[in-house]
N, C-alpha and C. Protein backbone atom coordinates (compact mmCIF):
# COMPACT_ATOMS: atom_id res chain seq x y z
N PHE A 1 0.80 -1.03 -0.14
CA PHE A 1 0.04 -0.17 0.03
C PHE A 1 1.04 1.49 -0.07
N CYS A 2 0.13 2.30 -0.59
CA CYS A 2 0.92 3.61 -0.47
C CYS A 2 0.07 4.47 0.31
N SER A 3 0.62 5.53 0.91
CA SER A 3 -0.14 6.75 1.76
C SER A 3 0.27 7.96 1.42
N THR A 4 -0.24 8.69 1.64
CA THR A 4 -0.12 10.24 1.34
C THR A 4 -0.83 11.29 2.09
N LEU A 5 -0.44 12.25 2.68
CA LEU A 5 -0.84 13.44 3.13
C LEU A 5 -1.30 14.55 2.21
N ALA A 6 -2.47 14.64 1.89
CA ALA A 6 -3.00 15.62 0.77
C ALA A 6 -4.13 17.01 1.47
N ALA A 7 -3.87 18.06 0.83
CA ALA A 7 -4.57 19.12 1.00
C ALA A 7 -5.07 19.73 0.02
N ILE A 8 -6.50 20.34 0.02
CA ILE A 8 -6.48 21.26 -1.16
C ILE A 8 -7.29 22.67 -0.54
N ASN A 9 -7.28 23.81 -1.62
CA ASN A 9 -7.03 25.22 -1.05
C ASN A 9 -8.57 25.14 -1.94
N CYS A 10 -9.86 25.21 -0.87
CA CYS A 10 -11.20 25.57 -1.69
C CYS A 10 -11.79 27.05 -1.16
N GLN A 11 -12.42 27.47 -1.68
CA GLN A 11 -13.31 28.54 -1.33
C GLN A 11 -14.06 28.19 0.06
N THR A 12 -14.15 29.24 0.87
CA THR A 12 -15.03 28.62 2.09
C THR A 12 -16.32 28.34 2.11
N ASP A 13 -17.05 28.74 0.80
CA ASP A 13 -18.61 28.34 0.65
C ASP A 13 -18.45 27.01 -0.06
N ALA A 14 -17.35 26.55 -0.38
CA ALA A 14 -17.47 24.86 -1.02
C ALA A 14 -16.91 24.19 -0.05
N ILE A 15 -16.69 24.30 1.08
CA ILE A 15 -16.00 23.44 2.27
C ILE A 15 -16.88 22.14 2.57
N GLU A 16 -18.35 22.57 2.43
CA GLU A 16 -19.36 21.38 2.78
C GLU A 16 -19.24 20.12 1.49
N GLN A 17 -19.36 21.01 0.41
CA GLN A 17 -19.12 19.95 -0.89
C GLN A 17 -17.84 19.35 -0.85
N ALA A 18 -16.93 19.96 -0.71
CA ALA A 18 -15.16 19.46 -0.52
C ALA A 18 -15.38 18.18 0.10
N ALA A 19 -15.92 18.48 1.75
CA ALA A 19 -15.96 17.38 2.48
C ALA A 19 -16.46 16.18 2.25
N LYS A 20 -17.80 16.36 1.19
CA LYS A 20 -18.63 15.47 0.77
C LYS A 20 -18.11 14.39 -0.25
N VAL A 21 -17.40 15.38 -1.37
CA VAL A 21 -16.56 14.64 -2.40
C VAL A 21 -15.05 13.58 -1.86
N ILE A 22 -14.25 14.31 -0.81
CA ILE A 22 -12.97 13.98 -0.20
C ILE A 22 -13.72 12.84 0.63
N GLY A 23 -15.14 12.67 1.51
CA GLY A 23 -15.25 11.70 2.32
C GLY A 23 -16.10 10.49 1.22
N HIS A 24 -16.19 10.60 0.05
CA HIS A 24 -16.74 9.72 -0.83
C HIS A 24 -15.93 8.28 -1.18
N PHE A 25 -14.53 8.70 -0.82
CA PHE A 25 -13.33 7.90 -1.15
C PHE A 25 -13.12 7.24 0.34
N PRO A 26 -13.36 5.46 0.17
CA PRO A 26 -13.07 4.69 1.33
C PRO A 26 -11.42 4.74 1.58
N GLU A 27 -10.69 5.25 0.65
CA GLU A 27 -9.21 5.32 0.53
C GLU A 27 -8.85 6.54 1.78
N VAL A 28 -9.75 7.28 2.05
CA VAL A 28 -9.57 8.74 2.99
C VAL A 28 -9.79 8.04 4.46
N THR A 29 -8.33 8.45 5.14
CA THR A 29 -8.64 7.60 6.53
C THR A 29 -9.14 8.73 7.41
N HIS A 30 -8.93 9.77 7.23
CA HIS A 30 -9.34 10.90 8.24
C HIS A 30 -9.33 12.08 7.23
N SER A 31 -9.82 13.28 7.61
CA SER A 31 -9.80 14.53 6.91
C SER A 31 -10.39 15.62 8.32
N TYR A 32 -9.46 16.90 7.82
CA TYR A 32 -9.85 17.82 9.10
C TYR A 32 -9.75 19.26 8.43
N LEU A 33 -10.32 20.29 8.99
CA LEU A 33 -10.43 21.61 8.29
C LEU A 33 -9.53 22.49 9.23
N ARG A 34 -8.73 23.54 8.60
CA ARG A 34 -7.46 24.28 9.21
C ARG A 34 -7.94 25.61 8.75
N ASN A 35 -7.30 26.26 9.36
CA ASN A 35 -7.49 27.83 8.96
C ASN A 35 -6.39 28.32 8.18
N ASP A 36 -6.16 28.41 7.23
CA ASP A 36 -5.09 28.11 6.37
C ASP A 36 -5.37 28.51 4.72
N ASN A 37 -4.71 28.57 3.95
CA ASN A 37 -4.86 28.48 2.56
C ASN A 37 -5.15 27.34 2.01
N PHE A 38 -4.57 26.07 2.36
CA PHE A 38 -4.86 24.72 2.66
C PHE A 38 -5.91 24.57 3.34
N ASN A 39 -7.15 24.45 3.14
CA ASN A 39 -7.79 24.51 4.43
C ASN A 39 -8.78 23.12 4.64
N ILE A 40 -8.43 22.34 3.64
CA ILE A 40 -8.99 21.03 4.00
C ILE A 40 -7.75 20.06 3.42
N TRP A 41 -7.37 19.22 4.86
CA TRP A 41 -6.26 18.26 4.57
C TRP A 41 -6.65 16.89 4.92
N PHE A 42 -6.12 15.93 4.48
CA PHE A 42 -6.85 14.49 4.38
C PHE A 42 -5.50 13.90 4.03
N THR A 43 -5.72 12.33 4.73
CA THR A 43 -4.84 11.26 4.38
C THR A 43 -5.45 10.26 3.26
N LEU A 44 -4.76 9.56 2.81
CA LEU A 44 -5.00 8.43 1.51
C LEU A 44 -4.20 7.27 2.08
N ILE A 45 -4.95 6.15 1.81
CA ILE A 45 -4.13 4.84 1.77
C ILE A 45 -4.71 4.50 0.83
N ALA A 46 -3.75 3.82 -0.41
CA ALA A 46 -4.34 3.26 -1.13
C ALA A 46 -3.41 1.84 -1.80
N ILE A 47 -3.73 1.24 -2.89
CA ILE A 47 -3.25 0.00 -3.28
C ILE A 47 -1.76 0.66 -4.10
N ASP A 48 -1.80 1.58 -4.55
CA ASP A 48 -0.97 2.03 -5.57
C ASP A 48 -0.50 3.66 -5.49
N GLU A 49 0.55 4.20 -6.23
CA GLU A 49 0.42 5.51 -6.25
C GLU A 49 -0.46 5.87 -7.48
N GLY A 50 -0.78 5.12 -8.38
CA GLY A 50 -1.80 5.33 -9.36
C GLY A 50 -2.98 5.82 -8.92
N ARG A 51 -3.54 5.06 -7.84
CA ARG A 51 -4.97 4.94 -7.42
C ARG A 51 -4.83 6.14 -6.55
N ILE A 52 -3.81 6.65 -5.93
CA ILE A 52 -3.73 8.14 -5.35
C ILE A 52 -4.08 9.18 -5.94
N ASP A 53 -3.17 9.21 -7.33
CA ASP A 53 -3.26 9.86 -8.25
C ASP A 53 -4.56 10.26 -9.21
N TYR A 54 -5.28 9.08 -9.07
CA TYR A 54 -6.92 9.11 -9.62
C TYR A 54 -7.33 9.74 -8.93
N ILE A 55 -7.58 9.14 -7.47
CA ILE A 55 -8.33 9.85 -6.53
C ILE A 55 -8.36 11.40 -6.30
N LEU A 56 -7.04 11.93 -6.08
CA LEU A 56 -6.52 13.17 -6.03
C LEU A 56 -7.36 13.96 -7.45
N GLU A 57 -6.96 13.51 -8.54
CA GLU A 57 -7.76 13.93 -9.79
C GLU A 57 -9.30 13.97 -9.67
N GLN A 58 -9.71 13.05 -9.25
CA GLN A 58 -11.24 12.88 -9.19
C GLN A 58 -11.95 14.16 -8.20
N ILE A 59 -10.97 14.51 -7.26
CA ILE A 59 -11.42 15.10 -6.30
C ILE A 59 -11.06 16.77 -6.78
N ARG A 60 -9.97 16.77 -7.63
CA ARG A 60 -9.54 17.98 -8.11
C ARG A 60 -10.81 18.49 -9.43
N THR A 61 -10.94 17.75 -9.89
CA THR A 61 -12.01 18.15 -11.03
C THR A 61 -13.35 18.06 -10.69
N SER A 62 -13.61 17.31 -9.53
CA SER A 62 -15.29 17.56 -9.17
C SER A 62 -14.95 19.10 -8.30
N LEU A 63 -14.26 19.48 -7.98
CA LEU A 63 -14.23 20.59 -7.05
C LEU A 63 -13.87 21.80 -7.86
N SER A 64 -13.65 21.65 -9.40
CA SER A 64 -13.03 22.69 -10.49
C SER A 64 -11.86 23.39 -9.77
N LEU A 65 -10.90 22.84 -9.09
CA LEU A 65 -9.78 23.07 -8.75
C LEU A 65 -8.67 23.48 -9.70
N GLU A 66 -7.68 24.12 -9.64
CA GLU A 66 -6.72 24.34 -10.52
C GLU A 66 -5.56 23.47 -9.72
N ALA A 67 -4.61 22.70 -10.50
CA ALA A 67 -3.56 21.61 -9.92
C ALA A 67 -2.89 22.65 -8.62
N SER A 68 -2.66 23.57 -9.10
CA SER A 68 -2.02 24.33 -7.80
C SER A 68 -2.76 24.42 -6.69
N GLN A 69 -3.91 24.16 -6.49
CA GLN A 69 -4.71 23.87 -5.31
C GLN A 69 -4.79 22.98 -4.76
N VAL A 70 -4.25 21.77 -5.08
CA VAL A 70 -4.24 20.25 -4.71
C VAL A 70 -2.54 19.87 -4.21
N LEU A 71 -2.40 19.67 -3.02
CA LEU A 71 -1.19 19.40 -2.61
C LEU A 71 -0.86 17.72 -2.42
N ASN A 72 -0.16 17.36 -2.81
CA ASN A 72 0.26 15.59 -2.33
C ASN A 72 1.60 15.29 -1.84
N LEU A 73 1.32 15.30 -0.56
CA LEU A 73 2.96 14.86 0.05
C LEU A 73 2.98 13.56 0.31
N PRO A 74 3.36 12.54 -0.37
CA PRO A 74 3.33 11.32 -0.04
C PRO A 74 4.44 10.91 0.88
N MET A 75 4.17 9.74 1.88
CA MET A 75 4.95 9.32 2.50
C MET A 75 6.52 8.88 1.63
N LYS A 76 7.54 9.42 2.26
CA LYS A 76 8.78 8.64 1.66
C LYS A 76 9.60 7.59 2.66
N ARG A 77 9.23 7.80 4.06
CA ARG A 77 10.12 6.79 4.97
C ARG A 77 8.73 6.52 5.97
N LEU A 78 8.88 5.21 6.55
CA LEU A 78 7.81 5.11 7.59
C LEU A 78 8.36 5.09 9.00
N PHE A 79 7.78 5.66 9.52
CA PHE A 79 8.52 5.63 11.17
C PHE A 79 7.47 5.10 11.93
N LYS A 80 7.68 4.25 13.03
CA LYS A 80 6.36 3.50 13.94
C LYS A 80 7.20 3.77 15.41
N LEU A 81 6.21 4.44 15.72
CA LEU A 81 6.35 4.83 17.45
C LEU A 81 5.63 3.72 18.29
N ASN A 82 6.47 3.74 19.47
CA ASN A 82 5.75 2.61 20.07
C ASN A 82 5.25 3.68 21.40
N ALA A 83 4.13 4.47 21.24
CA ALA A 83 3.56 5.08 22.56
C ALA A 83 2.96 4.21 23.60
N ARG A 84 3.22 4.64 24.79
CA ARG A 84 2.50 3.94 25.91
C ARG A 84 2.26 5.02 26.91
N PHE A 85 1.09 4.73 27.39
CA PHE A 85 0.67 5.79 28.52
C PHE A 85 0.13 5.06 29.74
N LYS A 86 0.40 5.39 30.53
CA LYS A 86 0.15 4.80 32.00
C LYS A 86 -1.20 5.37 32.29
N VAL A 87 -2.33 4.54 32.51
CA VAL A 87 -3.62 5.02 32.76
C VAL A 87 -3.88 4.47 34.30
N VAL A 88 -4.40 5.56 34.83
CA VAL A 88 -4.66 5.46 36.07
C VAL A 88 -6.60 5.50 36.36
N ASN A 89 -6.58 4.42 37.23
CA ASN A 89 -8.26 4.36 37.40
C ASN A 89 -8.49 5.20 38.61
């Protein structure tokens, strides 16, 4: 599998529609809104890079975005953290 962190820059009045379009793809693990130029960020895990490229292109065209309004920041190196927290009852 391949994964990427992606973001789009969409108009404020298009955020609800963008969230629906992004959420349509089961490869999207989660998404969140940020107060920045690139205002919707999301992660994708797909079978290969071609599928990721396809999904990002579908999102771009569905929302009438320019290529410069879509970021694709693919994972280059995997880091596994073993975080453990003591839970007190």
